Short mmCIF file of N, CA, C and O in Angstrom, two decimals:
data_model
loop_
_atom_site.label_atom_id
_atom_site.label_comp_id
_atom_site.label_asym_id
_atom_site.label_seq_id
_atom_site.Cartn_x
_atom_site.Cartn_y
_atom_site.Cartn_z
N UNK A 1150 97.35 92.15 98.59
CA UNK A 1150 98.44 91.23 98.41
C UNK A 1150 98.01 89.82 98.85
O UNK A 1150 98.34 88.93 98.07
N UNK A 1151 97.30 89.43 100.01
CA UNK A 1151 96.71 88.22 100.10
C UNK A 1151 95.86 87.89 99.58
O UNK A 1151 95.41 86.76 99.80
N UNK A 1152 95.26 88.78 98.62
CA UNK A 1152 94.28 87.81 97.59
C UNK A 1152 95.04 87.46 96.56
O UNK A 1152 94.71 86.38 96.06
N UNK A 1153 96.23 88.18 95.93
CA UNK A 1153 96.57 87.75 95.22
C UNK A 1153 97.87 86.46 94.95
O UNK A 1153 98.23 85.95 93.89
N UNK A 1154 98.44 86.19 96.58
CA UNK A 1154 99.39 84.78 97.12
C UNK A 1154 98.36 84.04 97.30
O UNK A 1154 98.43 82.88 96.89
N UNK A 1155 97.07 84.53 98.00
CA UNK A 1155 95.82 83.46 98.22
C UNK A 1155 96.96 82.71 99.47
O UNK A 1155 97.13 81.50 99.67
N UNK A 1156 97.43 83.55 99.98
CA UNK A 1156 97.79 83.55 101.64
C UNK A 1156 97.54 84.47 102.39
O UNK A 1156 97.11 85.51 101.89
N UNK A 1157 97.78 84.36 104.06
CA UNK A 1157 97.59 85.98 104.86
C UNK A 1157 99.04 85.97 104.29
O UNK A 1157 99.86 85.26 103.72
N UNK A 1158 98.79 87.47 104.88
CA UNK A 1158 99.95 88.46 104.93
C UNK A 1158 99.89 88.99 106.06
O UNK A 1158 98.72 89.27 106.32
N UNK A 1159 100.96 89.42 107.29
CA UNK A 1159 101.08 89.76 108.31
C UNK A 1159 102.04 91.09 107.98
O UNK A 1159 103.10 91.17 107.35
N UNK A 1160 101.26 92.10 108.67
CA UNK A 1160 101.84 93.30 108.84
C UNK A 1160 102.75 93.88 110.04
O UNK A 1160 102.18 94.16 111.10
N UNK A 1161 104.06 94.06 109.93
CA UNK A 1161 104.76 93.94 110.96
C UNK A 1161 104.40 95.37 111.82
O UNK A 1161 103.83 96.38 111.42
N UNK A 1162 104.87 95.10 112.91
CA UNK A 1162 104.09 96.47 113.83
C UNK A 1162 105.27 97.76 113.66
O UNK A 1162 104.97 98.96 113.67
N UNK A 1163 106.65 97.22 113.50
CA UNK A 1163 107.56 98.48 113.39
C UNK A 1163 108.66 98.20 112.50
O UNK A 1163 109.73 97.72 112.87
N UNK A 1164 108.32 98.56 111.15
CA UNK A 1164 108.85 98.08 109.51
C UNK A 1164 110.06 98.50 109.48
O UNK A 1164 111.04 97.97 108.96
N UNK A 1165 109.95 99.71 110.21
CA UNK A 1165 111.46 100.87 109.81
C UNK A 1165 112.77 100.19 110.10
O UNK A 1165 113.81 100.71 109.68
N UNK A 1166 112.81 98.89 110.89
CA UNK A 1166 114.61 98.39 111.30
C UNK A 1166 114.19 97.02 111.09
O UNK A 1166 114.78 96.14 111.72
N UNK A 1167 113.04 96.63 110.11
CA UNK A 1167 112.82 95.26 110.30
C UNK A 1167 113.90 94.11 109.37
O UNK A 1167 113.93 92.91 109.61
N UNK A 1168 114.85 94.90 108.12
CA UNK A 1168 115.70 94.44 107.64
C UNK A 1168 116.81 93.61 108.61
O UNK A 1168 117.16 92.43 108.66
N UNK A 1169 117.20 94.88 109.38
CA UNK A 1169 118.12 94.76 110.50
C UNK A 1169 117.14 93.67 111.72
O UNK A 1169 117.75 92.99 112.55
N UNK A 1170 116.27 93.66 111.69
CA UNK A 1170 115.81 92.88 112.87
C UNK A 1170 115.69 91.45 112.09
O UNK A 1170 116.29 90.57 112.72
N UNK A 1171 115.20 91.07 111.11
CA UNK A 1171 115.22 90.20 110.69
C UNK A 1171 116.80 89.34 110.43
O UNK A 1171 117.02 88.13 110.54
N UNK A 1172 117.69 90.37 110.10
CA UNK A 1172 119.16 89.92 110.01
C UNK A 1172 119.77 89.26 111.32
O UNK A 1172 120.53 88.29 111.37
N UNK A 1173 119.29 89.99 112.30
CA UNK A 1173 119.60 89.80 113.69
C UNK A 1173 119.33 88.59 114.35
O UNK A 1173 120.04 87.79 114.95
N UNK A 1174 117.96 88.66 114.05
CA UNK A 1174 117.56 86.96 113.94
C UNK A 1174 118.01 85.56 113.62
O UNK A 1174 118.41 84.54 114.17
N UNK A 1175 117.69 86.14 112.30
CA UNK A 1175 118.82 85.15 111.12
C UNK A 1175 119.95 84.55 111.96
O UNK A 1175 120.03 83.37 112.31
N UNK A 1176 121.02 85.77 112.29
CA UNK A 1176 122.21 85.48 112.49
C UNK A 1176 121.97 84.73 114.16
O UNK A 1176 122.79 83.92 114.59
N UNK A 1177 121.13 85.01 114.70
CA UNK A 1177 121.01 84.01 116.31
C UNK A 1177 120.65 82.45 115.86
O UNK A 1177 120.94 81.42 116.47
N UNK A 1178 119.97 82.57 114.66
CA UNK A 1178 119.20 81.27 113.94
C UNK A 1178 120.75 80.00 113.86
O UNK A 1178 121.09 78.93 114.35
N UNK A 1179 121.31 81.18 112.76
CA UNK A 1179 122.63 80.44 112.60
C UNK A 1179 123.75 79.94 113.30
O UNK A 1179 124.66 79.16 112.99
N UNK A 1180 123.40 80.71 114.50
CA UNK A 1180 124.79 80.63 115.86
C UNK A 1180 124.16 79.56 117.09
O UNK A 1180 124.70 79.18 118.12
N UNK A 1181 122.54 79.18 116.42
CA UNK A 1181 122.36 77.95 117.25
C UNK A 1181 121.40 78.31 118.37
O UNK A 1181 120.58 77.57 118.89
N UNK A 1182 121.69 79.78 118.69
CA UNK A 1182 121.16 80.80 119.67
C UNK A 1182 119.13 80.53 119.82
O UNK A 1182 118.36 80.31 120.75
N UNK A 1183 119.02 80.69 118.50
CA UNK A 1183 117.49 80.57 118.54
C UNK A 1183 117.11 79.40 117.52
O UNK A 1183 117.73 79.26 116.46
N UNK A 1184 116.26 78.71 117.82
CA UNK A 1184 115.13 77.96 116.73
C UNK A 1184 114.33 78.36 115.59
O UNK A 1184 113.31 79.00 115.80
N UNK A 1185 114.68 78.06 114.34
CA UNK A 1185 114.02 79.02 113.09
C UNK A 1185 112.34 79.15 113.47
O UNK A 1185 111.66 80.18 113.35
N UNK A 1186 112.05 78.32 113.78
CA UNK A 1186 110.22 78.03 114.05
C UNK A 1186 110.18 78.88 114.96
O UNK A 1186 108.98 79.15 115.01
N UNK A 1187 110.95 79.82 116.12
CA UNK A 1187 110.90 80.77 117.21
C UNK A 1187 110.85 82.05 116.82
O UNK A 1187 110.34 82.93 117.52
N UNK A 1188 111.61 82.34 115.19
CA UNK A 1188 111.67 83.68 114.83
C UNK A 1188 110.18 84.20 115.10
O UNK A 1188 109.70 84.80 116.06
N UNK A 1189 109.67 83.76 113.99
CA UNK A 1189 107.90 83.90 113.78
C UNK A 1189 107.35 84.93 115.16
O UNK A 1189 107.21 86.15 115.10
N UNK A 1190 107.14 84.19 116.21
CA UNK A 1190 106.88 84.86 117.77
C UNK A 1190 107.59 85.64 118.24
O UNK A 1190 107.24 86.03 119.35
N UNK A 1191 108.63 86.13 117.77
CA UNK A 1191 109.63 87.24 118.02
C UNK A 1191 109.47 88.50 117.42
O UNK A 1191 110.09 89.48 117.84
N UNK A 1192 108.46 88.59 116.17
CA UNK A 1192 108.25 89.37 115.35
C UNK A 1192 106.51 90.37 115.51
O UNK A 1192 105.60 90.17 114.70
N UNK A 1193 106.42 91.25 116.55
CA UNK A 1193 105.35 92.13 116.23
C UNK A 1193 104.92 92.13 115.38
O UNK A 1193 105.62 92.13 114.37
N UNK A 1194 103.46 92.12 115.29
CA UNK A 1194 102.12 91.91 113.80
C UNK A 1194 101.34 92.66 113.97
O UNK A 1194 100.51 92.49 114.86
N UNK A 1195 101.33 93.75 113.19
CA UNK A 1195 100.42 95.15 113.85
C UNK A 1195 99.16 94.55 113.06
O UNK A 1195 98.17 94.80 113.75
N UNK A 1196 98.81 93.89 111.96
CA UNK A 1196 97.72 93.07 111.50
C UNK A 1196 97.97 92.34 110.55
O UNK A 1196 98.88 92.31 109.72
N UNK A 1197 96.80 91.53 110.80
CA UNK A 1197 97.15 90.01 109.66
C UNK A 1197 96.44 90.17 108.54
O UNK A 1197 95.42 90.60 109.08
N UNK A 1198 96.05 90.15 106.86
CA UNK A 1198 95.42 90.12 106.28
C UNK A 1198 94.92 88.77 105.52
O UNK A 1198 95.78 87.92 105.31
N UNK A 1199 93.55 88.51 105.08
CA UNK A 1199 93.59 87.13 104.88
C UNK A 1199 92.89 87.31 103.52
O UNK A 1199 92.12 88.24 103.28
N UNK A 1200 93.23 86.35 102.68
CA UNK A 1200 92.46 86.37 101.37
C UNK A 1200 90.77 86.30 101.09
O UNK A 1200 89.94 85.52 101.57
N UNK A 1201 90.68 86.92 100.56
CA UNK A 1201 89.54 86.66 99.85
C UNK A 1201 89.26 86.08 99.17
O UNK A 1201 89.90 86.19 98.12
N UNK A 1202 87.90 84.81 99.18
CA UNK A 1202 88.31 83.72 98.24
C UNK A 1202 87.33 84.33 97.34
O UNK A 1202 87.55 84.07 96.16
N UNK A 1203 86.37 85.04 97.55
CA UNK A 1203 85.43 86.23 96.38
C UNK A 1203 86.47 86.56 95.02
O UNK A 1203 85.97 86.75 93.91
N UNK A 1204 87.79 86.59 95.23
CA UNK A 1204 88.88 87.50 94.78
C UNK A 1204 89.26 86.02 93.67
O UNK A 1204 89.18 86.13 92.44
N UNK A 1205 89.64 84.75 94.36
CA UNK A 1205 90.37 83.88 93.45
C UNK A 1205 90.41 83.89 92.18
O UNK A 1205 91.35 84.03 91.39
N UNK A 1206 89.36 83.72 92.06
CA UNK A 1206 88.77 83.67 90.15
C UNK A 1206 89.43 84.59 89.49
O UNK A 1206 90.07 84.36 88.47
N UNK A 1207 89.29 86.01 90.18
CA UNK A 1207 90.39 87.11 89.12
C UNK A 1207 91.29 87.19 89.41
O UNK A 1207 91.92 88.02 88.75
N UNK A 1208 91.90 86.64 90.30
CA UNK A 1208 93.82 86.19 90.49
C UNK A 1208 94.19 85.29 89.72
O UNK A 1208 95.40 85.21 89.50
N UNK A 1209 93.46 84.52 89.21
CA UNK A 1209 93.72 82.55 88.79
C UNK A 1209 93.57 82.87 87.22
O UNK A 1209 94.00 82.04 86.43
N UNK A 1210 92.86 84.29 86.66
CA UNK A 1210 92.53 84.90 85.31
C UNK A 1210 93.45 85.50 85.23
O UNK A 1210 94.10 85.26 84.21
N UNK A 1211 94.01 86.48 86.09
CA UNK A 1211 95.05 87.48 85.22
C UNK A 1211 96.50 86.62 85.57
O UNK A 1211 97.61 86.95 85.18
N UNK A 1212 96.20 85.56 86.31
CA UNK A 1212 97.81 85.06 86.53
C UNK A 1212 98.29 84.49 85.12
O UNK A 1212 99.43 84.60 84.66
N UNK A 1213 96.77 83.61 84.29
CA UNK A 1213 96.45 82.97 83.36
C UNK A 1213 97.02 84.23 81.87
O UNK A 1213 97.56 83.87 80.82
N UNK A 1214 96.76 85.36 82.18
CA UNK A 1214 96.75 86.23 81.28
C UNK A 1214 98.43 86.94 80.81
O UNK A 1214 98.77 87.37 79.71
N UNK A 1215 99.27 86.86 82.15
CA UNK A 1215 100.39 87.52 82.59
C UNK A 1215 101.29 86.43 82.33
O UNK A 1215 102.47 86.61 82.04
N UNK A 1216 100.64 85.08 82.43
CA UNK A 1216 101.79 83.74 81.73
C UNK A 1216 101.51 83.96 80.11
O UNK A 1216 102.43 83.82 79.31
N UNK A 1217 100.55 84.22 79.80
CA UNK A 1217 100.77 84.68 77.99
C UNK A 1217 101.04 85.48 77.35
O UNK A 1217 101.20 85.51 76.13
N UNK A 1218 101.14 86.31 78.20
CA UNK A 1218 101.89 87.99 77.88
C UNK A 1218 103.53 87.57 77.71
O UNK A 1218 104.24 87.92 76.78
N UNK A 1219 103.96 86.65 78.96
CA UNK A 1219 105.13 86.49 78.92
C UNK A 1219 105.90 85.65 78.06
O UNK A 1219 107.11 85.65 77.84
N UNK A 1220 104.32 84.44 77.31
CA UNK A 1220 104.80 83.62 76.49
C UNK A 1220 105.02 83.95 75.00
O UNK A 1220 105.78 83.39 74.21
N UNK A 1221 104.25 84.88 74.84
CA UNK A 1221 104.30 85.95 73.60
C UNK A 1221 105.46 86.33 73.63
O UNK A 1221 106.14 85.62 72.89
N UNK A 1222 106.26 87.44 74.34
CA UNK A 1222 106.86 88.15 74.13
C UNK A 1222 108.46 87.97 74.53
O UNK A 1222 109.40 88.76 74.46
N UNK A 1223 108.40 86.83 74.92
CA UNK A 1223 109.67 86.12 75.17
C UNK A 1223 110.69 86.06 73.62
O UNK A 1223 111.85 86.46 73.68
N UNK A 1224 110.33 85.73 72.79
CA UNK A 1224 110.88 85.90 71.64
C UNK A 1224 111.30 87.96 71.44
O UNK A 1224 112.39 88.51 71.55
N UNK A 1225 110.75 88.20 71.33
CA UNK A 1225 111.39 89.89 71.44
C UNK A 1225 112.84 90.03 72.59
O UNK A 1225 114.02 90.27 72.36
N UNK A 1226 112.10 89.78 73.87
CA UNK A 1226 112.67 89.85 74.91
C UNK A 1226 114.17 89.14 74.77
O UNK A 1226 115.13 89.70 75.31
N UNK A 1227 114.36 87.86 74.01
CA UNK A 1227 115.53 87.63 73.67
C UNK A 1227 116.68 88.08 72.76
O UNK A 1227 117.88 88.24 72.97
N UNK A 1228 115.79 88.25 71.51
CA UNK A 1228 116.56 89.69 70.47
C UNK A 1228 116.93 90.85 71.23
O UNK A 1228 117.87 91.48 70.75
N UNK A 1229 116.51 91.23 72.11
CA UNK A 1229 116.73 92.54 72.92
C UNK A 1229 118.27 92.12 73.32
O UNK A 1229 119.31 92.73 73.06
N UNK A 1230 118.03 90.68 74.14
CA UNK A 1230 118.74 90.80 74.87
C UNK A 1230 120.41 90.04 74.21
O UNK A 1230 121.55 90.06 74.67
N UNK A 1231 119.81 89.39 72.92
CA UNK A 1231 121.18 89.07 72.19
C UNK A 1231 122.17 89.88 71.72
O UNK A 1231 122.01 90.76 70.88
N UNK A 1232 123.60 89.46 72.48
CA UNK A 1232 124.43 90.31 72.01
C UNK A 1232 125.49 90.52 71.14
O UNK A 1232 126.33 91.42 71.04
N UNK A 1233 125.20 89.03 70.25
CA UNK A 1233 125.78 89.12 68.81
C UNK A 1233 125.04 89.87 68.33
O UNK A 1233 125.60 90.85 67.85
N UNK A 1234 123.64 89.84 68.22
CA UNK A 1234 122.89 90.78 67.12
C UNK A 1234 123.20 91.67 67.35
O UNK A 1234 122.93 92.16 66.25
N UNK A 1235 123.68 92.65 67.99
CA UNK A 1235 124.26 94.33 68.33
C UNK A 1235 125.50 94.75 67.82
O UNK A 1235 125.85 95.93 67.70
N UNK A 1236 126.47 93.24 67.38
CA UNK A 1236 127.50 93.91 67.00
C UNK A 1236 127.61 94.27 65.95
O UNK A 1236 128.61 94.90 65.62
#
C-alpha cells in the first residue's frame, strides 16, 4: 500500500476498536478537549511501512493505465446507468 500512495503507511498496534477509538478522539478534537495535531501520538503503531521508490515507475504505469480504462469505458458506464434508456 505505500508503494502504491508513495507514502508510509502506519500500522496501528490494536485495529479491532480503532473505529471507536478514532471516533473518540474526533469527538475530544471537537469539544476543544484535545488538539487535532495530538491525535497522531495518541494512536499505537505496531509498524510503519515506507515506499519503495524501486516500485514508482510501476505505480505511475498502471495508475497511467487504470485512468484509460476508465476513460474508455465511461461511455458504457453511463448507458448503464441512464434511466430513460430503461424505460
Amino acid at each position: 500500500m505505500a508503494d502504491a500512495l508513495d507514502a508510509p503507511v502506519r500500522q496501528v498496534a490494536n485495529p479491532h476498536y480503532f473505529v471507536a477509538t478514532g471516533a473518540g478522539l474526533l469527538a475530544f478534537q471537537r469539544l476543544g478537549l484535545l488538539d487535532f495535531d495530538d491525535i497522531a501520538s495518541r494512536v499505537a503503531v505496531r509498524r510503519e511501512y515506507q515506499p519503495d521508490p524501486a516500485h514508482r515507475a510501476l505505480y505511475d504505469d498502471l495508475a497511467t493505465q487504470f485512468v484509460r480504462a476508465f476513460e474508455r469505458t465511461r461511455p458504457l458506464f453511463r448507458a448503464l446507468n441512464d434511466e430513460d434508456a430503461h424505460r
